[in-house]
PDB file of C-alpha atoms in Angstrom:
ATOM      1  CA  MET W   1     150.802  73.581  82.024  1.00 63.00           C
ATOM      2  CA  LYS W   2     147.027  73.937  80.832  1.00 73.00           C
ATOM      3  CA  LYS W   3     145.609  75.714  83.521  1.00 74.00           C
ATOM      4  CA  ASN W   4     148.962  78.438  83.291  1.00 76.00           C
ATOM      5  CA  ARG W   5     148.194  78.754  79.669  1.00 80.00           C
ATOM      6  CA  ASP W   6     144.408  79.545  80.029  1.00 80.00           C
ATOM      7  CA  ARG W   7     145.453  81.697  82.857  1.00 86.00           C
ATOM      8  CA  GLU W   8     147.671  83.985  81.021  1.00 89.00           C
ATOM      9  CA  LYS W   9     146.356  83.255  77.461  1.00 93.00           C
ATOM     10  CA  LEU W  10     150.169  82.583  76.203  1.00 96.00           C
ATOM     11  CA  PHE W  11     151.611  79.536  74.818  1.00 96.00           C
ATOM     12  CA  ILE W  12     154.820  78.325  73.681  1.00 95.00           C
ATOM     13  CA  ALA W  13     156.270  78.017  69.902  1.00 96.00           C
ATOM     14  CA  GLU W  14     159.862  76.440  69.175  1.00 94.00           C
ATOM     15  CA  GLY W  15     161.657  76.657  66.421  1.00 91.00           C
ATOM     16  CA  GLN W  16     162.815  79.313  64.040  1.00 92.00           C
ATOM     17  CA  LYS W  17     160.102  78.275  61.372  1.00 94.00           C
ATOM     18  CA  LEU W  18     157.289  78.538  63.790  1.00 96.00           C
ATOM     19  CA  VAL W  19     158.842  81.947  65.612  1.00 95.00           C
ATOM     20  CA  THR W  20     159.027  83.537  61.837  1.00 95.00           C
ATOM     21  CA  ASP W  21     155.355  82.312  60.946  1.00 96.00           C
ATOM     22  CA  ALA W  22     153.887  83.715  63.894  1.00 97.00           C
ATOM     23  CA  LEU W  23     155.467  87.257  63.508  1.00 95.00           C
ATOM     24  CA  GLN W  24     154.450  86.962  59.358  1.00 95.00           C
ATOM     25  CA  ALA W  25     151.081  85.939  60.376  1.00 97.00           C
ATOM     26  CA  GLY W  26     150.654  88.939  62.875  1.00 96.00           C
ATOM     27  CA  TRP W  27     150.613  87.106  66.225  1.00 97.00           C
ATOM     28  CA  THR W  28     151.760  88.768  69.339  1.00 97.00           C
ATOM     29  CA  ILE W  29     155.271  87.606  70.865  1.00 97.00           C
ATOM     30  CA  ARG W  30     155.699  88.247  74.536  1.00 97.00           C
ATOM     31  CA  THR W  31     159.012  86.823  74.618  1.00 97.00           C
ATOM     32  CA  LEU W  32     161.770  85.451  72.468  1.00 96.00           C
ATOM     33  CA  LEU W  33     164.273  83.243  74.443  1.00 94.00           C
ATOM     34  CA  HIS W  34     167.261  81.834  72.413  1.00 91.00           C
ATOM     35  CA  GLY W  35     170.025  80.187  73.758  1.00 87.00           C
ATOM     36  CA  LYS W  36     174.030  81.561  74.399  1.00 85.00           C
ATOM     37  CA  LYS W  37     175.881  78.475  72.271  1.00 82.00           C
ATOM     38  CA  ALA W  38     173.894  79.995  69.246  1.00 79.00           C
ATOM     39  CA  LEU W  39     175.295  83.322  68.988  1.00 82.00           C
ATOM     40  CA  ASP W  40     178.489  81.276  68.114  1.00 81.00           C
ATOM     41  CA  ASP W  41     176.958  79.836  65.318  1.00 82.00           C
ATOM     42  CA  ASP W  42     177.989  81.880  62.097  1.00 84.00           C
ATOM     43  CA  ILE W  43     174.982  80.509  60.409  1.00 84.00           C
ATOM     44  CA  LEU W  44     172.468  80.583  63.092  1.00 84.00           C
ATOM     45  CA  ARG W  45     173.632  83.813  64.554  1.00 88.00           C
ATOM     46  CA  PRO W  46     172.153  86.191  61.788  1.00 89.00           C
ATOM     47  CA  GLN W  47     169.171  84.508  62.005  1.00 88.00           C
ATOM     48  CA  ILE W  48     168.755  85.182  65.491  1.00 90.00           C
ATOM     49  CA  GLU W  49     169.834  89.034  65.382  1.00 91.00           C
ATOM     50  CA  THR W  50     166.605  89.212  62.453  1.00 92.00           C
ATOM     51  CA  LEU W  51     164.055  87.653  64.893  1.00 92.00           C
ATOM     52  CA  THR W  52     165.188  89.409  67.838  1.00 93.00           C
ATOM     53  CA  THR W  53     165.276  92.969  65.947  1.00 94.00           C
ATOM     54  CA  LYS W  54     161.689  92.161  64.747  1.00 94.00           C
ATOM     55  CA  VAL W  55     160.533  90.971  68.024  1.00 94.00           C
ATOM     56  CA  HIS W  56     162.301  93.875  69.811  1.00 93.00           C
ATOM     57  CA  ALA W  57     160.377  96.205  67.309  1.00 93.00           C
ATOM     58  CA  ALA W  58     157.052  94.746  67.768  1.00 92.00           C
ATOM     59  CA  GLY W  59     157.272  95.212  71.483  1.00 93.00           C
ATOM     60  CA  GLY W  60     158.447  91.719  72.728  1.00 95.00           C
ATOM     61  CA  ASP W  61     161.531  91.036  75.287  1.00 96.00           C
ATOM     62  CA  ILE W  62     164.542  89.186  74.362  1.00 95.00           C
ATOM     63  CA  LEU W  63     165.866  86.295  76.721  1.00 94.00           C
ATOM     64  CA  ILE W  64     169.459  84.852  76.228  1.00 93.00           C
ATOM     65  CA  VAL W  65     169.351  81.529  78.568  1.00 91.00           C
ATOM     66  CA  SER W  66     170.982  78.335  78.742  1.00 89.00           C
ATOM     67  CA  ASP W  67     170.625  75.512  76.364  1.00 86.00           C
ATOM     68  CA  LYS W  68     169.518  73.456  79.812  1.00 89.00           C
ATOM     69  CA  ILE W  69     166.808  76.119  80.534  1.00 90.00           C
ATOM     70  CA  LEU W  70     165.574  75.665  76.759  1.00 89.00           C
ATOM     71  CA  SER W  71     165.414  71.603  77.489  1.00 88.00           C
ATOM     72  CA  ALA W  72     163.218  72.116  80.450  1.00 88.00           C
ATOM     73  CA  ILE W  73     160.802  74.338  78.875  1.00 87.00           C
ATOM     74  CA  THR W  74     160.657  72.402  75.835  1.00 84.00           C
ATOM     75  CA  ARG W  75     160.954  69.107  77.774  1.00 82.00           C
ATOM     76  CA  ARG W  76     163.362  67.872  75.057  1.00 78.00           C
ATOM     77  CA  ASP W  77     167.210  66.991  75.786  1.00 76.00           C
ATOM     78  CA  ASN W  78     167.809  68.564  72.135  1.00 76.00           C
ATOM     79  CA  ALA W  79     165.779  71.760  72.243  1.00 76.00           C
ATOM     80  CA  GLN W  80     165.332  74.114  69.417  1.00 81.00           C
ATOM     81  CA  THR W  81     167.519  77.374  69.698  1.00 86.00           C
ATOM     82  CA  ILE W  82     164.616  79.465  69.744  1.00 92.00           C
ATOM     83  CA  ILE W  83     161.404  79.498  71.694  1.00 94.00           C
ATOM     84  CA  ALA W  84     158.748  82.415  71.668  1.00 96.00           C
ATOM     85  CA  VAL W  85     155.984  83.206  74.406  1.00 97.00           C
ATOM     86  CA  ILE W  86     152.954  84.113  72.120  1.00 98.00           C
ATOM     87  CA  GLU W  87     149.548  85.327  72.722  1.00 97.00           C
ATOM     88  CA  GLN W  88     146.896  83.009  72.334  1.00 97.00           C
ATOM     89  CA  LYS W  89     144.410  83.768  69.285  1.00 97.00           C
ATOM     90  CA  LEU W  90     140.964  82.445  69.273  1.00 97.00           C
ATOM     91  CA  VAL W  91     137.965  84.025  66.900  1.00 96.00           C
ATOM     92  CA  GLY W  92     134.230  83.934  67.994  1.00 95.00           C
ATOM     93  CA  LEU W  93     132.117  81.435  66.374  1.00 94.00           C
ATOM     94  CA  ASN W  94     129.797  84.494  64.704  1.00 90.00           C
ATOM     95  CA  ASP W  95     132.890  86.543  63.454  1.00 94.00           C
ATOM     96  CA  ILE W  96     133.493  84.975  60.246  1.00 92.00           C
ATOM     97  CA  GLU W  97     131.038  84.693  58.060  1.00 91.00           C
ATOM     98  CA  PRO W  98     131.113  81.805  55.115  1.00 94.00           C
ATOM     99  CA  ALA W  99     131.322  82.940  51.274  1.00 90.00           C
ATOM    100  CA  GLY W 100     130.665  81.124  48.457  1.00 91.00           C
ATOM    101  CA  ASN W 101     131.976  77.557  48.601  1.00 92.00           C
ATOM    102  CA  ASP W 102     133.840  77.949  51.477  1.00 97.00           C
ATOM    103  CA  VAL W 103     135.023  74.609  54.142  1.00 98.00           C
ATOM    104  CA  TRP W 104     135.099  74.771  57.378  1.00 98.00           C
ATOM    105  CA  LEU W 105     135.959  72.159  59.630  1.00 98.00           C
ATOM    106  CA  ALA W 106     134.215  70.957  63.295  1.00 98.00           C
ATOM    107  CA  LEU W 107     136.121  68.521  65.853  1.00 98.00           C
ATOM    108  CA  ASP W 108     133.845  67.277  68.426  1.00 97.00           C
ATOM    109  CA  ARG W 109     135.745  66.553  71.717  1.00 96.00           C
ATOM    110  CA  VAL W 110     139.365  65.549  70.031  1.00 95.00           C
ATOM    111  CA  ARG W 111     141.655  64.092  72.654  1.00 94.00           C
ATOM    112  CA  ASP W 112     145.156  63.678  71.333  1.00 95.00           C
ATOM    113  CA  PRO W 113     147.147  66.994  70.743  1.00 96.00           C
ATOM    114  CA  GLY W 114     149.317  65.363  67.923  1.00 96.00           C
ATOM    115  CA  ASN W 115     146.266  64.651  66.155  1.00 95.00           C
ATOM    116  CA  LEU W 116     144.487  68.134  66.453  1.00 98.00           C
ATOM    117  CA  GLY W 117     147.977  69.634  65.445  1.00 98.00           C
ATOM    118  CA  THR W 118     148.212  67.726  62.216  1.00 98.00           C
ATOM    119  CA  ILE W 119     144.833  68.496  61.448  1.00 98.00           C
ATOM    120  CA  LEU W 120     145.207  72.033  61.653  1.00 98.00           C
ATOM    121  CA  ARG W 121     148.021  71.479  59.057  1.00 98.00           C
ATOM    122  CA  THR W 122     146.367  69.711  56.824  1.00 98.00           C
ATOM    123  CA  CYS W 123     143.215  72.470  56.965  1.00 98.00           C
ATOM    124  CA  ASP W 124     145.850  75.199  55.905  1.00 98.00           C
ATOM    125  CA  ALA W 125     147.218  72.723  53.087  1.00 98.00           C
ATOM    126  CA  LEU W 126     143.881  72.089  51.454  1.00 98.00           C
ATOM    127  CA  GLY W 127     142.535  75.328  52.028  1.00 98.00           C
ATOM    128  CA  ALA W 128     139.750  75.042  54.797  1.00 98.00           C
ATOM    129  CA  LYS W 129     138.571  78.585  56.037  1.00 98.00           C
ATOM    130  CA  ALA W 130     138.339  78.082  59.952  1.00 98.00           C
ATOM    131  CA  VAL W 131     138.386  75.299  62.549  1.00 98.00           C
ATOM    132  CA  VAL W 132     135.625  75.244  65.052  1.00 98.00           C
ATOM    133  CA  LEU W 133     136.779  72.972  68.159  1.00 98.00           C
ATOM    134  CA  VAL W 134     133.383  71.727  69.520  1.00 98.00           C
ATOM    135  CA  GLY W 135     133.182  70.901  73.711  1.00 96.00           C
ATOM    136  CA  GLU W 136     135.861  69.487  75.737  1.00 93.00           C
ATOM    137  CA  THR W 137     138.678  69.129  73.050  1.00 93.00           C
ATOM    138  CA  THR W 138     142.121  69.551  73.817  1.00 94.00           C
ATOM    139  CA  ASP W 139     144.133  72.503  73.833  1.00 95.00           C
ATOM    140  CA  PRO W 140     145.364  73.632  70.470  1.00 97.00           C
ATOM    141  CA  PHE W 141     148.344  75.679  72.011  1.00 97.00           C
ATOM    142  CA  ALA W 142     149.352  72.507  74.231  1.00 95.00           C
ATOM    143  CA  LEU W 143     153.144  72.203  73.358  1.00 93.00           C
ATOM    144  CA  GLU W 144     152.420  68.681  71.277  1.00 95.00           C
ATOM    145  CA  ALA W 145     149.864  70.428  69.131  1.00 97.00           C
ATOM    146  CA  VAL W 146     151.611  73.685  68.543  1.00 97.00           C
ATOM    147  CA  ARG W 147     154.427  71.653  67.031  1.00 95.00           C
ATOM    148  CA  ALA W 148     152.422  69.242  65.195  1.00 97.00           C
ATOM    149  CA  THR W 149     150.976  72.346  62.989  1.00 98.00           C
ATOM    150  CA  MET W 150     154.103  72.846  61.686  1.00 97.00           C
ATOM    151  CA  GLY W 151     153.090  76.742  61.958  1.00 97.00           C
ATOM    152  CA  SER W 152     149.884  76.160  60.165  1.00 98.00           C
ATOM    153  CA  LEU W 153     148.627  77.130  63.656  1.00 98.00           C
ATOM    154  CA  PHE W 154     149.247  80.330  62.687  1.00 98.00           C
ATOM    155  CA  HIS W 155     147.391  80.636  59.171  1.00 98.00           C
ATOM    156  CA  ILE W 156     143.875  79.365  60.107  1.00 97.00           C
ATOM    157  CA  PRO W 157     141.111  80.915  62.164  1.00 97.00           C
ATOM    158  CA  LEU W 158     140.455  78.688  65.191  1.00 98.00           C
ATOM    159  CA  MET W 159     137.042  78.976  67.284  1.00 98.00           C
ATOM    160  CA  ARG W 160     135.983  77.072  70.320  1.00 97.00           C
ATOM    161  CA  ALA W 161     132.507  76.605  70.854  1.00 97.00           C
ATOM    162  CA  THR W 162     130.293  74.587  73.429  1.00 97.00           C
ATOM    163  CA  GLU W 163     127.974  71.564  72.077  1.00 98.00           C
ATOM    164  CA  SER W 164     124.588  73.765  72.246  1.00 97.00           C
ATOM    165  CA  ASP W 165     126.045  77.010  71.052  1.00 97.00           C
ATOM    166  CA  PHE W 166     127.403  74.681  67.888  1.00 98.00           C
ATOM    167  CA  ILE W 167     124.356  73.087  67.184  1.00 98.00           C
ATOM    168  CA  ALA W 168     122.467  76.796  67.066  1.00 97.00           C
ATOM    169  CA  PHE W 169     125.485  77.820  64.804  1.00 97.00           C
ATOM    170  CA  MET W 170     124.679  74.840  62.556  1.00 97.00           C
ATOM    171  CA  ASP W 171     120.877  75.964  62.322  1.00 96.00           C
ATOM    172  CA  LYS W 172     122.007  79.160  61.236  1.00 96.00           C
ATOM    173  CA  TRP W 173     124.754  77.700  58.831  1.00 96.00           C
ATOM    174  CA  LYS W 174     121.944  75.797  56.994  1.00 95.00           C
ATOM    175  CA  ASN W 175     119.153  78.208  56.881  1.00 94.00           C
ATOM    176  CA  GLN W 176     121.499  81.637  56.934  1.00 93.00           C
ATOM    177  CA  HIS W 177     124.176  80.661  54.697  1.00 93.00           C
ATOM    178  CA  LYS W 178     122.185  77.902  52.782  1.00 94.00           C
ATOM    179  CA  GLY W 179     125.374  75.684  53.102  1.00 95.00           C
ATOM    180  CA  ALA W 180     125.481  72.121  54.337  1.00 96.00           C
ATOM    181  CA  THR W 181     126.285  70.184  57.482  1.00 98.00           C
ATOM    182  CA  ILE W 182     128.373  66.941  56.651  1.00 98.00           C
ATOM    183  CA  GLY W 183     129.274  64.532  59.395  1.00 97.00           C
ATOM    184  CA  THR W 184     131.114  61.006  59.202  1.00 95.00           C
ATOM    185  CA  HIS W 185     129.707  58.522  60.995  1.00 92.00           C
ATOM    186  CA  LEU W 186     130.140  54.963  60.855  1.00 85.00           C
ATOM    187  CA  LYS W 187     126.080  54.428  60.669  1.00 83.00           C
ATOM    188  CA  GLY W 188     126.341  56.948  57.380  1.00 89.00           C
ATOM    189  CA  SER W 189     124.679  55.327  54.308  1.00 87.00           C
ATOM    190  CA  VAL W 190     125.969  57.941  51.803  1.00 94.00           C
ATOM    191  CA  ASP W 191     129.511  57.754  50.307  1.00 95.00           C
ATOM    192  CA  HIS W 192     131.767  60.700  51.235  1.00 97.00           C
ATOM    193  CA  ARG W 193     132.837  60.837  47.609  1.00 96.00           C
ATOM    194  CA  SER W 194     129.131  61.557  46.285  1.00 95.00           C
ATOM    195  CA  LEU W 195     128.400  64.481  47.685  1.00 96.00           C
ATOM    196  CA  ASP W 196     128.625  67.999  45.711  1.00 95.00           C
ATOM    197  CA  TYR W 197     130.961  69.897  47.694  1.00 95.00           C
ATOM    198  CA  SER W 198     130.806  73.164  45.263  1.00 93.00           C
ATOM    199  CA  ALA W 199     127.511  73.789  45.904  1.00 90.00           C
ATOM    200  CA  GLY W 200     127.720  76.206  48.862  1.00 93.00           C
ATOM    201  CA  PRO W 201     129.610  76.599  52.355  1.00 97.00           C
ATOM    202  CA  GLN W 202     130.265  73.063  53.946  1.00 98.00           C
ATOM    203  CA  LEU W 203     130.681  72.273  57.352  1.00 98.00           C
ATOM    204  CA  LEU W 204     132.245  69.150  58.088  1.00 98.00           C
ATOM    205  CA  LEU W 205     132.320  67.078  61.184  1.00 98.00           C
ATOM    206  CA  LEU W 206     134.416  64.698  62.969  1.00 98.00           C
ATOM    207  CA  GLY W 207     133.829  63.185  66.162  1.00 94.00           C
ATOM    208  CA  ASN W 208     136.009  62.019  69.164  1.00 92.00           C
ATOM    209  CA  GLU W 209     138.566  59.397  68.444  1.00 88.00           C
ATOM    210  CA  GLN W 210     136.653  56.663  70.238  1.00 87.00           C
ATOM    211  CA  GLN W 211     133.066  57.641  70.220  1.00 90.00           C
ATOM    212  CA  GLY W 212     132.809  59.711  67.240  1.00 91.00           C
ATOM    213  CA  LEU W 213     130.090  62.303  67.110  1.00 96.00           C
ATOM    214  CA  THR W 214     127.666  62.980  69.965  1.00 96.00           C
ATOM    215  CA  ASP W 215     123.798  61.791  69.179  1.00 95.00           C
ATOM    216  CA  GLU W 216     122.946  65.473  69.080  1.00 97.00           C
ATOM    217  CA  LEU W 217     125.618  67.028  66.843  1.00 97.00           C
ATOM    218  CA  THR W 218     124.514  63.646  64.857  1.00 96.00           C
ATOM    219  CA  ARG W 219     120.949  64.374  64.482  1.00 96.00           C
ATOM    220  CA  ALA W 220     121.831  68.238  63.601  1.00 96.00           C
ATOM    221  CA  CYS W 221     123.653  67.237  60.748  1.00 97.00           C
ATOM    222  CA  SER W 222     121.988  67.571  57.315  1.00 95.00           C
ATOM    223  CA  ASN W 223     124.274  65.036  55.831  1.00 95.00           C
ATOM    224  CA  LEU W 224     125.933  61.857  57.216  1.00 97.00           C
ATOM    225  CA  VAL W 225     128.541  60.408  55.547  1.00 97.00           C
ATOM    226  CA  ARG W 226     130.904  57.038  55.594  1.00 94.00           C
ATOM    227  CA  ILE W 227     134.295  56.805  54.180  1.00 95.00           C
ATOM    228  CA  PRO W 228     134.834  53.531  52.606  1.00 93.00           C
ATOM    229  CA  MET W 229     137.216  51.011  53.639  1.00 90.00           C
ATOM    230  CA  ALA W 230     138.373  47.513  52.228  1.00 90.00           C
ATOM    231  CA  GLY W 231     140.303  46.002  54.879  1.00 87.00           C
ATOM    232  CA  ALA W 232     139.619  44.470  58.112  1.00 88.00           C
ATOM    233  CA  ALA W 233     140.012  47.515  60.224  1.00 86.00           C
ATOM    234  CA  ASP W 234     136.739  48.869  61.802  1.00 82.00           C
ATOM    235  CA  SER W 235     137.801  53.343  61.974  1.00 84.00           C
ATOM    236  CA  LEU W 236     140.760  55.426  60.603  1.00 91.00           C
ATOM    237  CA  ASN W 237     142.598  57.849  62.555  1.00 93.00           C
ATOM    238  CA  LEU W 238     140.590  60.926  63.116  1.00 95.00           C
ATOM    239  CA  ALA W 239     143.732  62.523  61.566  1.00 96.00           C
ATOM    240  CA  ILE W 240     143.692  60.586  58.270  1.00 96.00           C
ATOM    241  CA  ALA W 241     139.977  60.566  58.152  1.00 96.00           C
ATOM    242  CA  SER W 242     139.850  64.344  58.257  1.00 98.00           C
ATOM    243  CA  GLY W 243     142.442  64.573  55.388  1.00 98.00           C
ATOM    244  CA  ILE W 244     140.259  62.578  53.323  1.00 98.00           C
ATOM    245  CA  MET W 245     137.034  64.460  53.818  1.00 98.00           C
ATOM    246  CA  LEU W 246     138.713  67.612  53.557  1.00 98.00           C
ATOM    247  CA  PHE W 247     140.541  66.723  50.245  1.00 98.00           C
ATOM    248  CA  GLU W 248     137.406  65.274  48.880  1.00 98.00           C
ATOM    249  CA  ALA W 249     135.981  68.553  50.057  1.00 98.00           C
ATOM    250  CA  ARG W 250     138.237  71.009  48.271  1.00 97.00           C
ATOM    251  CA  ARG W 251     139.203  68.585  45.254  1.00 95.00           C
ATOM    252  CA  HIS W 252     137.231  70.571  43.071  1.00 93.00           C
ATOM    253  CA  ALA W 253     139.341  74.036  44.153  1.00 92.00           C
ATOM    254  CA  LEU W 254     142.671  72.475  44.000  1.00 89.00           C
TER     255      LEU W 254
END
């Protein structure tokens, strides 16, 4: 549950890939759990032994449990054979300085953990340098969000901020870093493809799935853009819109 994750500052990641990614990225694994039956598999056993050796060497605990327990933890009938309990890691809003033509993404009050996880994966794939979660955004360490990242959670700096703190950060971005703050908005008058995203650091803002950006964040943007659409749909899924914006902002560097 979220209240337990918040209190303990821990979360769960499933599967060999995510656990390996976490280890390689330097995240701290408190406990590694794996199923008893996996040790009888000639293919899985050496893989599990390699992971358990690395986790134990880093100070983590190893637990061998039944498949029933793995299913109960992950809420899946066919659970992964490996689960890790990992320490959460967030970066302070002012701990990283943007450089050159870096692209950062800010998300305002995102509600769906699957959307958030998919967006983090896209940010990693397209080379965004950081993600800022503004306001009451869904928990990035929720099981559904972690699954959707496919390991990208461990490779991109993640920050949280209140709306007021983030607006102050936007001012710093524009005045100190000489960068652009670009919000997507249905009332935006500028085609998102028309901007020069290589002219200094770019901070992209996307809003809540139903309501979009708040009025305060909208007013703080240096540019409001729209993504052209040809069909009858009046909006795009947030993860899709994020991917379109990120690709355009990073096109020159890919």
